DNA sequence: TTGTAGGCGTTATCAA
DNA sequence: TTGATAACGCCTACAA
């Protein structure tokens, strides 16, 4: 392995001068710079990151922790972040975590290893933050989630208003004449986002003079096709009158639709379905999925802006709400057939 | 930051002994082990990976380079690999690369940084291997791709037979009576896989007494919904008689179907579509996608087995072909309406 | 502008 | 079974 010493020897300069050139510092003569760069090129030298990071205490990098690898919304957000950071001098260290990993613990490890100057969490469980976030002292932004009732001096958040969005989804179903509405969502004990969306649903029910009976109309699922497929089966069993379903992600919605079709229901003629997230897939699916679209570009942009405001401008953390958008799609129908059949 | 020295001081033992305990070695007295572990626990000490890797020359880890973050097939394979490696003493270092990154260059960096004892490439461009793979000297397996005409002493491959699979896809379309068959695939200059599948298509055409006219019936696209959507539009323009389409990934197939539906074609009544990969989405889509299913479990299992055979048993590299499976779905129809309309 | 030397936290070698 | 001590490759005072 060729090291900085080899480059020093071959170029005729000292290690320090080589190091200076490598780090683009300006206290080097043009001659030295040129010669050293030649040798670096010739030997195809790449500095050893481990040695570098062992010594340095601030790598000019920012870390991204993504919870859930096949989350299309997160994929879009990461892409956006990558483009933004790509234009700066900073490097990006993206780490993909399992859906039930402890992102805060992982963040601690990342900090030790890479010494990032800031962190972006895509998804995250407030419980984990309450438990371990105090160990982290660099500026952070929690994206698509917020931590209520707990304030940290270095933690901002950027999120869609999940309560309002959940309400909006169910409102759309009420507006189409539905009153027997089922809901497919995450485990509200663990997924704070699901809990908030459910609160929104309850609000909508109230506004329409009804009470949401959770035992009957809420069914728990993981955020995957087949888990939603099975959940939809269970929901149908315990709440057969259902004429409309709000699924808390587009993936869930698609799983539910397949389940319903396999039970010979037509979407939206027999049963209406609305999803959440507004991923690309929603507009490519048949029928086009009605959904609540999270503005992934805005989420990404604001997260990065807020992070840098904390880092460079030493701003206090803020908790920002990003607007969402109702996408009508083709999967919501006005209520009719089903009721007639039952009467 | 608490270091090994602190632990040494607090426990009353030397740095070396602490290091031994940390690395689970057995030349340590039970007393020392116990005491040191207590202190480690108490101080919540985690060794510094950078220092560790700087010093060590073989981390017990194996690296995985995944090309294309939102590739569902790869996601499934990674998951499978994770489960397999999870049962061993080895750690996994997964790196996600952009679709047009140079995976071999990245692999070199990974080797420097993490000193893995073996590498798994999910996807990869043979060109990159020809160019730079000679720099890499640890056992590697290229998954879902193979490198023809170039033999490296440390590179195995496990792949679906892309030629046969491509042929099989088009055979299915011929079998349903189609003769005007369009193809949506990657850039055959860059994507070796696409090239092979296209070769398979050509074979099928020949067997059916026809010649595949590439200029007319092949349209290039990226492996994304909207790129395939646009490509389908172009294909329709230059080859309006088309009655069936083979898309070289399920994602492409779905993009194509949306484009066709937007042009008021019904699938499969007017135009048939078959995809490739056999991802979960294929069975959740409407209509259920006909597709060529790659056996991701077998691909994963064999890759890992072959890698370890190279590492532990010093076996020579092998190039293995994994069977594929035709999934009929609901998106292929026998030819009828379209021809009638045209006559 | 350049060079020397010390140290980052760990592991490995060698003696004890 | 333990403990000094010398690396690993790089960065950074400090000196020249």
XYZ file of C-alpha atoms (C1' of nucleotides) in Angstrom:
718
model
C 0.000 0.000 0.000
C 1.359 3.348 -0.990
C 1.368 5.871 1.842
C 1.952 9.541 2.222
C 5.572 8.758 3.050
C 6.118 7.164 -0.342
C 4.713 10.232 -2.014
C 6.964 12.419 0.099
C 10.031 10.415 -0.837
C 9.215 10.239 -4.546
C 8.324 13.907 -4.818
C 11.310 15.080 -2.868
C 9.166 16.967 -0.383
C 8.307 16.215 3.200
C 5.251 14.466 4.515
C 3.802 17.685 5.830
C 4.007 19.400 2.493
C 2.324 16.453 0.861
C -0.347 16.514 3.515
C -0.885 20.209 2.867
C -1.336 19.637 -0.828
C -3.694 16.758 -0.154
C -5.841 18.981 2.029
C -5.904 21.817 -0.469
C -4.213 24.317 1.712
C -2.712 27.421 0.282
C 0.536 27.703 2.148
C 2.305 25.618 -0.473
C 4.365 26.843 -3.408
C 2.916 26.215 -6.837
C 5.981 24.162 -7.693
C 5.528 21.853 -4.755
C 1.829 21.556 -5.402
C 2.369 20.656 -9.034
C 5.135 18.148 -8.426
C 3.322 16.444 -5.582
C 0.072 16.227 -7.488
C 1.943 14.562 -10.318
C 3.397 11.935 -8.052
C 0.048 11.359 -6.350
C -1.492 10.844 -9.758
C 1.278 8.572 -10.907
C 1.117 6.318 -7.871
C -2.643 6.500 -7.757
C -2.391 7.420 -4.139
C -5.483 7.646 -1.964
C -5.132 8.693 1.667
C -6.088 6.184 4.283
C -9.394 7.247 5.762
C -8.900 5.393 8.975
C -5.684 7.176 9.739
C -7.211 10.439 8.661
C -10.275 10.088 10.813
C -8.292 8.803 13.738
C -6.355 12.003 13.773
C -8.892 14.557 12.629
C -11.726 15.633 14.794
C -14.055 17.164 12.283
C -14.428 15.478 9.000
C -16.285 17.834 6.706
C -19.114 15.368 6.393
C -22.707 15.140 7.333
C -24.370 11.858 8.207
C -27.731 10.547 7.087
C -29.474 7.720 8.881
C -32.231 6.119 6.828
C -34.644 3.844 8.594
C -36.081 1.261 6.241
C -34.284 0.421 3.068
C -37.215 -0.050 0.714
C -39.035 3.094 1.681
C -39.536 4.897 -1.603
C -40.285 8.217 0.043
C -36.988 8.102 1.881
C -35.198 7.102 -1.297
C -36.528 10.232 -2.976
C -35.550 12.400 -0.039
C -32.039 10.945 0.069
C -31.608 11.611 -3.616
C -32.634 15.213 -3.103
C -30.281 15.610 -0.157
C -27.458 14.112 -2.163
C -27.936 16.694 -4.870
C -27.932 19.543 -2.401
C -24.871 18.403 -0.501
C -23.123 17.496 -3.733
C -22.890 21.189 -4.526
C -21.139 21.942 -1.247
C -17.718 21.058 0.048
C -19.189 18.508 2.404
C -19.309 14.766 2.017
C -22.342 12.643 2.775
C -22.287 9.459 4.809
C -25.535 7.583 4.294
C -26.336 4.629 6.516
C -29.325 2.381 5.940
C -30.875 0.846 9.001
C -33.386 -1.841 9.580
C -36.895 -0.699 10.370
C -36.563 -1.759 13.965
C -32.989 -0.720 14.617
C -32.224 1.899 17.237
C -31.281 4.831 15.044
C -29.971 6.865 17.955
C -27.538 4.192 19.039
C -26.405 3.858 15.449
C -25.989 7.600 15.260
C -23.679 7.485 18.250
C -21.511 4.918 16.526
C -21.509 6.945 13.330
C -20.366 9.985 15.290
C -17.449 8.115 16.764
C -16.450 6.621 13.453
C -16.922 9.500 11.086
C -17.066 12.596 13.235
C -19.751 14.232 11.119
C -20.627 17.852 11.812
C -24.347 17.235 11.523
C -26.897 14.452 11.267
C -30.124 13.912 9.349
C -32.539 11.239 10.539
C -34.996 9.937 7.962
C -37.667 8.376 10.070
C -37.068 7.610 13.692
C -38.762 6.621 16.867
C -39.242 9.361 19.454
C -38.740 6.754 22.171
C -35.208 6.132 21.010
C -34.550 9.850 21.067
C -35.880 10.280 24.568
C -33.707 7.430 25.700
C -30.378 8.152 24.093
C -30.256 11.400 22.211
C -28.616 13.297 25.037
C -25.359 11.546 24.143
C -25.310 13.278 20.794
C -24.113 16.822 20.761
C -23.899 17.815 17.106
C -26.745 19.543 15.266
C -29.393 17.106 14.040
C -32.629 17.207 12.106
C -35.340 14.596 12.374
C -37.112 14.336 9.033
C -40.735 13.143 8.547
C -41.150 12.804 12.289
C -41.141 15.052 15.254
C -40.357 14.560 18.891
C -43.076 16.042 21.031
C -42.781 17.052 24.638
C -39.045 16.716 24.615
C -36.751 19.524 23.695
C -33.126 19.031 22.856
C -30.911 22.008 22.209
C -29.513 20.425 19.054
C -32.492 18.668 17.514
C -34.755 20.200 14.893
C -37.501 18.473 12.988
C -39.150 18.819 9.615
C -42.298 16.906 9.081
C -45.605 16.710 7.357
C -48.478 17.522 9.669
C -49.469 13.937 10.225
C -52.580 14.741 12.202
C -53.935 17.085 9.554
C -52.889 14.706 6.785
C -54.590 11.744 8.427
C -57.682 13.856 8.860
C -57.537 14.966 5.267
C -57.392 11.385 4.024
C -60.466 10.366 5.965
C -62.222 13.614 5.088
C -61.870 12.654 1.433
C -63.566 9.349 2.129
C -66.409 10.991 4.046
C -66.750 13.487 1.210
C -67.337 10.609 -1.181
C -70.205 9.468 0.984
C -68.478 6.744 2.972
C -69.295 6.138 6.582
C -67.887 2.680 7.109
C -64.236 3.471 6.972
C -61.459 1.074 7.838
C -57.889 2.039 8.619
C -54.644 0.183 8.046
C -51.644 1.555 9.886
C -48.528 0.767 11.868
C -48.295 -0.298 15.467
C -49.345 2.848 17.303
C -47.371 1.772 20.338
C -44.199 1.965 18.314
C -44.876 4.192 15.346
C -45.494 7.717 16.487
C -46.348 8.729 12.952
C -49.106 6.143 12.797
C -50.449 7.364 16.099
C -50.633 10.926 14.842
C -52.333 9.982 11.632
C -54.829 7.994 13.627
C -55.520 11.040 15.777
C -56.266 12.899 12.567
C -58.685 10.173 11.573
C -60.470 10.495 14.903
C -60.825 14.210 14.404
C -62.383 13.662 11.034
C -64.825 11.146 12.479
C -65.808 13.602 15.165
C -66.376 16.370 12.679
C -68.686 14.050 10.848
C -70.593 13.265 13.977
C -69.137 9.824 14.456
C -66.797 8.128 16.844
C -63.913 6.067 15.549
C -64.084 2.645 17.114
C -60.488 1.533 17.035
C -61.095 -2.118 17.895
C -63.380 -2.461 14.917
C -61.935 -0.358 12.202
C -58.191 -0.147 12.856
C -55.915 -2.950 11.801
C -52.194 -3.066 12.462
C -49.705 -3.939 9.709
C -46.061 -3.543 8.868
C -45.208 -1.214 6.009
C -44.992 -3.973 3.414
C -47.228 -5.388 0.700
C -47.857 -8.752 2.208
C -48.330 -7.571 5.742
C -50.963 -5.115 4.486
C -52.489 -7.875 2.377
C -53.033 -10.016 5.441
C -54.160 -7.093 7.559
C -56.789 -6.235 4.972
C -58.074 -9.783 5.229
C -58.392 -9.454 8.987
C -60.053 -6.075 8.705
C -62.621 -7.407 6.261
C -63.437 -10.180 8.636
C -64.032 -8.029 11.658
C -65.626 -5.132 9.783
C -67.380 -6.547 6.704
C -69.532 -3.464 6.118
C -66.458 -1.403 5.295
C -66.746 0.607 2.076
C -63.545 2.592 2.217
C -60.041 2.083 3.532
C -57.334 4.513 4.508
C -53.940 2.825 4.370
C -51.091 4.702 6.016
C -48.682 4.181 3.150
C -48.951 3.611 -0.576
C -47.330 0.223 -0.183
C -49.963 -0.752 2.333
C -52.687 0.559 0.048
C -51.449 -1.618 -2.777
C -51.273 -4.651 -0.536
C -54.827 -3.920 0.576
C -56.101 -3.498 -2.960
C -54.671 -6.831 -3.997
C -56.354 -8.454 -1.024
C -59.669 -6.850 -1.855
C -59.474 -7.826 -5.505
C -58.649 -11.375 -4.499
C -61.875 -11.263 -2.517
C -63.613 -10.119 -5.701
C -64.168 -6.522 -4.757
C -63.674 -3.890 -7.418
C -61.717 -0.741 -6.625
C -63.183 1.859 -6.440
C -66.648 0.637 -7.428
C -67.093 -1.628 -4.415
C -64.517 -0.339 -2.017
C -62.468 2.847 -2.050
C -58.855 3.036 -0.970
C -56.609 5.957 -0.177
C -52.901 5.666 0.534
C -50.246 7.889 2.036
C -46.872 9.269 0.921
C -47.587 10.011 -2.726
C -44.677 7.981 -4.024
C -44.106 7.632 -7.751
C -45.719 4.230 -7.689
C -49.074 5.741 -6.748
C -49.478 7.310 -10.165
C -48.273 4.204 -11.960
C -50.584 1.839 -10.182
C -53.954 0.722 -11.510
C -56.147 2.287 -10.485
C -54.073 5.395 -9.870
C -53.885 5.615 -6.148
C -55.602 8.363 -4.227
C -53.029 9.404 -1.675
C -51.691 12.072 0.623
C -48.550 13.307 -1.002
C -45.654 14.267 1.201
C -43.574 16.963 -0.416
C -40.292 15.132 -0.446
C -38.424 17.966 -2.124
C -39.499 20.470 0.457
C -38.802 18.023 3.260
C -35.295 17.487 1.917
C -34.569 21.122 1.196
C -35.779 22.463 4.503
C -34.006 19.739 6.459
C -30.682 20.588 4.921
C -31.244 24.312 5.253
C -32.192 23.992 8.889
C -29.244 21.741 9.598
C -26.811 24.235 8.143
C -28.511 27.065 9.976
C -27.773 25.195 13.174
C -24.225 24.359 12.185
C -23.028 27.583 10.639
C -25.326 30.171 12.110
C -25.635 28.507 15.491
C -29.374 28.869 15.240
C -31.652 27.273 17.775
C -33.472 24.149 16.655
C -36.876 24.637 15.118
C -39.764 22.312 14.434
C -41.171 22.895 11.028
C -44.318 21.618 9.391
C -44.318 21.093 5.647
C -47.584 21.180 3.710
C -48.996 18.045 2.148
C -51.151 17.542 -0.858
C -54.230 15.461 -1.480
C -53.981 13.507 -4.728
C -57.339 12.279 -5.908
C -56.193 9.422 -8.138
C -58.784 6.894 -9.267
C -59.186 4.722 -6.224
C -61.950 6.595 -4.458
C -65.513 6.170 -5.634
C -68.738 7.657 -4.382
C -70.546 5.161 -2.298
C -73.287 3.188 -4.039
C -73.225 -0.496 -5.084
C -72.089 -1.967 -1.837
C -74.844 -0.349 0.163
C -77.471 -1.422 -2.334
C -76.275 -4.993 -2.202
C -76.526 -4.997 1.546
C -79.961 -3.487 1.674
C -14.010 10.277 24.682
C -13.199 7.267 26.805
C -10.356 5.188 25.420
C -8.809 1.868 26.129
C -6.284 3.626 28.313
C -8.985 4.885 30.609
C -10.341 1.399 30.938
C -6.866 0.115 31.677
C -6.323 2.700 34.387
C -9.712 2.210 35.998
C -9.533 -1.549 35.954
C -5.986 -1.676 37.230
C -4.833 -3.775 34.270
C -2.704 -2.840 31.305
C -3.868 -1.731 27.904
C -2.815 -5.032 26.405
C -4.927 -7.036 28.783
C -7.910 -4.843 28.119
C -7.365 -5.269 24.406
C -7.274 -9.012 24.871
C -10.563 -9.023 26.728
C -12.102 -6.783 24.099
C -11.115 -9.210 21.400
C -12.401 -12.252 23.235
C -9.095 -13.962 23.525
C -8.589 -16.759 25.962
C -5.176 -15.986 27.396
C -6.721 -13.840 30.087
C -7.527 -14.821 33.644
C -11.190 -14.990 34.553
C -10.593 -12.355 37.208
C -9.118 -9.903 34.747
C -11.856 -10.613 32.246
C -14.578 -10.043 34.772
C -13.131 -6.876 36.224
C -12.396 -5.354 32.836
C -15.799 -6.167 31.458
C -17.338 -4.443 34.434
C -15.392 -1.282 33.832
C -16.138 -1.374 30.117
C -19.811 -1.668 30.921
C -19.673 1.068 33.510
C -17.964 3.554 31.223
C -19.994 2.455 28.247
C -16.793 2.056 26.325
C -16.810 1.313 22.613
C -13.491 0.792 20.830
C -12.573 3.271 18.157
C -13.038 1.597 14.824
C -10.697 3.897 12.998
C -7.797 3.063 15.257
C -8.731 -0.583 15.123
C -8.874 -0.731 11.357
C -5.761 1.350 10.988
C -3.872 -1.237 12.900
C -5.564 -4.446 11.877
C -5.191 -5.921 8.489
C -8.119 -8.263 8.384
C -11.357 -7.239 9.860
C -13.666 -10.250 10.023
C -16.068 -8.599 7.670
C -17.376 -9.116 4.216
C -18.394 -6.238 1.984
C -21.450 -5.918 -0.215
C -21.643 -3.356 -2.999
C -25.178 -2.734 -4.205
C -25.627 -0.888 -7.442
C -28.920 0.962 -7.551
C -30.671 1.815 -4.336
C -34.274 1.307 -5.370
C -33.736 -2.044 -7.020
C -36.216 -4.309 -5.293
C -34.508 -7.477 -6.465
C -31.271 -6.372 -4.880
C -33.088 -5.368 -1.729
C -34.416 -8.917 -1.444
C -31.009 -10.406 -2.097
C -29.347 -8.169 0.479
C -31.906 -9.172 3.054
C -31.209 -12.821 2.375
C -27.452 -12.280 2.595
C -27.864 -10.432 5.850
C -29.686 -13.363 7.357
C -27.011 -15.801 6.247
C -24.077 -13.742 7.463
C -25.919 -12.868 10.642
C -25.531 -16.474 11.723
C -21.750 -16.383 11.307
C -19.045 -14.568 13.204
C -18.579 -12.137 10.324
C -19.842 -8.604 10.009
C -21.426 -7.201 6.898
C -20.535 -3.851 5.352
C -23.183 -2.887 2.825
C -22.555 0.062 0.530
C -25.199 1.453 -1.793
C -23.945 2.941 -5.037
C -25.516 5.025 -7.703
C -26.513 3.187 -10.853
C -23.726 4.740 -12.820
C -21.008 4.646 -10.210
C -17.861 2.632 -10.812
C -18.399 -0.233 -8.416
C -14.867 -1.531 -8.825
C -13.307 1.764 -7.833
C -15.634 1.903 -4.874
C -14.663 -1.623 -3.980
C -11.039 -0.588 -3.888
C -11.852 2.200 -1.467
C -13.902 -0.173 0.642
C -10.969 -2.568 0.778
C -8.658 0.144 1.993
C -11.115 1.393 4.553
C -12.543 -1.777 5.943
C -10.166 -4.540 4.934
C -12.937 -7.045 4.266
C -12.003 -10.644 3.604
C -14.428 -10.981 0.721
C -16.715 -8.951 -1.504
C -20.151 -9.431 -3.030
C -21.157 -7.269 -5.984
C -24.883 -6.914 -6.606
C -25.015 -5.785 -10.181
C -21.976 -4.468 -11.917
C -20.581 -3.513 -15.258
C -18.109 -5.958 -16.820
C -16.280 -2.986 -18.323
C -15.438 -1.687 -14.890
C -14.145 -5.100 -13.945
C -11.970 -5.404 -17.002
C -10.559 -2.004 -16.277
C -9.842 -2.104 -12.595
C -10.516 -5.450 -10.984
C -6.889 -6.539 -11.102
C -6.249 -4.179 -8.187
C -8.488 -6.241 -5.982
C -7.021 -9.396 -4.550
C -9.579 -10.742 -2.125
C -12.204 -13.308 -3.104
C -15.210 -11.749 -4.818
C -18.522 -12.853 -6.258
C -20.408 -10.951 -8.901
C -24.125 -11.537 -8.413
C -26.780 -11.281 -11.175
C -24.071 -10.614 -13.739
C -21.172 -12.417 -15.188
C -17.944 -11.323 -16.733
C -17.354 -13.105 -19.984
C -14.069 -13.545 -21.765
C -12.125 -12.334 -18.770
C -10.953 -14.621 -16.073
C -9.755 -13.394 -12.724
C -8.342 -15.804 -10.203
C -10.483 -14.353 -7.435
C -13.772 -13.565 -9.143
C -16.738 -15.896 -9.230
C -20.174 -15.117 -10.530
C -23.697 -16.266 -9.835
C -26.312 -15.221 -12.301
C -29.537 -16.004 -13.983
C -29.055 -17.160 -17.547
C -29.975 -13.847 -19.097
C -29.879 -15.108 -22.650
C -32.199 -17.999 -21.941
C -34.409 -15.802 -19.785
C -34.697 -13.137 -22.463
C -35.549 -15.837 -24.945
C -38.110 -17.313 -22.621
C -39.858 -13.963 -22.209
C -40.201 -13.460 -25.938
C -41.117 -17.110 -26.465
C -44.067 -16.530 -24.174
C -45.208 -13.645 -26.337
C -44.826 -15.658 -29.537
C -46.723 -18.485 -27.874
C -49.645 -16.136 -27.338
C -49.712 -15.438 -31.018
C -47.798 -12.182 -31.113
C -45.471 -11.330 -33.940
C -45.082 -7.590 -33.518
C -43.023 -7.553 -30.394
C -41.372 -4.477 -28.932
C -38.595 -4.494 -26.381
C -37.723 -2.027 -23.642
C -34.291 -2.434 -22.150
C -31.180 -0.715 -20.861
C -28.398 0.816 -22.896
C -26.753 -2.241 -24.427
C -23.476 -0.385 -24.724
C -23.362 -0.077 -20.968
C -25.600 -2.751 -19.551
C -24.227 -6.163 -20.277
C -27.281 -7.765 -18.785
C -29.508 -5.924 -21.223
C -27.294 -7.016 -24.077
C -27.578 -10.643 -23.072
C -31.316 -10.517 -22.698
C -31.524 -8.926 -26.103
C -29.451 -11.756 -27.528
C -31.999 -14.132 -26.076
C -34.753 -12.170 -27.775
C -32.963 -12.471 -31.078
C -32.683 -16.205 -30.653
C -36.381 -16.452 -30.028
C -37.136 -14.411 -33.134
C -34.917 -16.692 -35.207
C -36.586 -19.784 -33.898
C -39.879 -18.300 -34.972
C -38.569 -17.611 -38.418
C -38.170 -13.899 -37.943
C -35.361 -11.414 -37.607
C -35.336 -8.923 -34.771
C -34.947 -5.456 -36.230
C -33.331 -3.590 -33.430
C -33.818 -0.103 -34.850
C -37.541 -0.657 -34.994
C -38.436 -2.680 -32.005
C -35.836 -1.932 -29.341
C -36.103 1.172 -27.237
C -33.589 2.212 -24.620
C -34.638 3.293 -21.127
C -33.261 3.640 -17.640
C -34.563 1.247 -15.035
C -37.171 3.647 -13.686
C -40.902 4.159 -14.085
C -40.817 7.465 -15.877
C -37.943 6.626 -18.165
C -39.812 3.510 -19.283
C -42.976 5.558 -19.606
C -41.308 7.875 -22.084
C -39.538 5.053 -23.871
C -42.849 3.304 -24.385
C -44.153 6.459 -26.015
C -41.221 6.533 -28.408
C -41.564 2.852 -29.160
C -45.240 3.242 -29.974
C -44.414 6.031 -32.357
C -41.791 4.171 -34.314
C -43.508 0.792 -34.182
C -47.271 1.361 -33.993
C -48.185 -2.181 -35.001
C -46.708 -3.551 -31.797
C -49.008 -5.956 -29.942
C -46.693 -7.105 -27.199
C -43.852 -5.644 -25.183
C -41.021 -7.252 -23.260
C -39.690 -4.857 -20.630
C -36.391 -5.827 -19.084
C -37.502 -5.119 -15.536
C -40.790 -5.076 -13.677
C -40.379 -1.393 -12.993
C -39.998 -0.746 -16.708
C -43.019 -2.915 -17.414
C -45.130 -0.877 -15.047
C -43.927 2.377 -16.568
C -44.795 0.983 -19.992
C -48.240 -0.151 -18.923
C -49.091 3.292 -17.558
C -47.956 4.829 -20.842
C -50.063 2.407 -22.846
C -53.123 2.940 -20.697
C -52.691 6.677 -21.036
C -52.827 6.071 -24.793
C -56.066 4.179 -24.201
C -54.774 0.679 -24.763
C -56.028 -2.046 -22.514
C -53.613 -4.546 -21.013
C -53.646 -7.361 -21.979
C -56.603 -7.110 -24.375
C -54.941 -4.664 -26.759
C -51.306 -5.013 -25.871
C -49.493 -7.627 -23.832
C -46.633 -6.845 -21.506
C -44.077 -9.053 -19.789
C -41.560 -7.823 -17.250
C -38.400 -9.199 -15.707
C -37.148 -9.902 -12.161
C -40.309 -11.204 -10.567
C -40.244 -8.745 -7.704
C -43.011 -8.726 -5.122
C -44.626 -5.793 -6.878
C -45.336 -7.916 -9.949
C -47.951 -9.926 -8.106
C -49.476 -6.874 -6.461
C -49.845 -4.903 -9.666
C -52.999 -4.769 -11.756
C -53.009 -6.662 -13.937
C -50.673 -9.097 -12.222
C -47.495 -8.819 -14.188
C -46.253 -11.642 -16.364
C -42.560 -11.747 -15.620
C -39.366 -13.729 -15.550
C -38.677 -14.418 -11.924
C -35.105 -14.407 -10.750
C -34.639 -16.719 -7.807
C -33.289 -14.206 -5.353
C -32.970 -16.696 -2.547
C -30.865 -19.050 -4.596
C -28.815 -16.185 -5.961
C -28.093 -15.016 -2.427
C -27.431 -18.437 -0.978
C -25.110 -19.606 -3.708
C -23.219 -16.322 -3.748
C -22.422 -16.536 -0.086
C -21.577 -20.228 -0.287
C -19.252 -19.675 -3.201
C -17.612 -16.722 -1.520
C -16.848 -18.751 1.568
C -15.631 -21.640 -0.517
C -13.109 -19.256 -2.018
C -12.148 -17.742 1.315
C -11.962 -20.763 3.553
C -11.438 -23.630 1.183
C -9.269 -21.676 -1.274
C -11.451 -22.931 -4.072
C -11.039 -21.616 -7.580
C -13.691 -19.191 -8.758
C -16.684 -20.656 -10.527
C -19.360 -19.184 -12.720
C -22.722 -20.494 -11.793
C -26.049 -20.194 -13.523
C -29.185 -20.147 -11.440
C -32.511 -21.225 -12.931
C -35.262 -18.714 -13.542
C -38.984 -19.086 -13.596
C -41.643 -17.854 -15.984
C -44.582 -16.306 -14.156
C -47.633 -16.027 -16.326
C -49.492 -13.282 -14.459
C -52.379 -11.579 -16.194
C -50.650 -9.188 -18.532
C -50.291 -11.424 -21.572
C -53.277 -11.974 -23.822
C -53.675 -14.030 -26.969
C -53.534 -11.754 -29.935
C -56.898 -10.675 -31.349
C -58.506 -7.224 -31.197
C -55.620 -5.172 -32.376
C -55.085 -7.158 -35.550
C -58.773 -7.045 -36.332
C -58.840 -3.298 -35.918
C -55.984 -2.923 -38.298
C -57.352 -5.205 -40.954
C 7.155 28.055 2.318
C 8.889 23.824 4.237
C 10.371 20.170 7.579
C 10.613 17.655 12.184
C 8.421 15.273 15.583
C 4.689 13.836 18.431
C 0.408 11.774 18.930
C -4.545 9.992 17.561
C -6.497 4.736 19.859
C -5.686 0.348 18.812
C -3.300 -4.219 18.121
C 0.766 -7.169 18.087
C 5.332 -8.560 19.452
C 8.207 -9.718 22.805
C 9.737 -10.179 27.505
C 8.755 -10.979 31.985
C -1.197 -14.665 32.361
C 0.402 -10.014 32.007
C 2.732 -5.515 30.591
C 5.893 -2.330 27.873
C 6.431 -0.662 23.560
C 6.501 -0.208 18.731
C 3.928 0.309 14.909
C -0.477 1.560 11.667
C -0.912 6.341 8.210
C -2.035 10.691 8.815
C -2.330 15.587 10.627
C -0.515 19.585 12.987
C 2.033 22.409 16.141
C 6.199 24.364 16.150
C 10.564 25.422 14.364
C 13.407 26.710 10.691
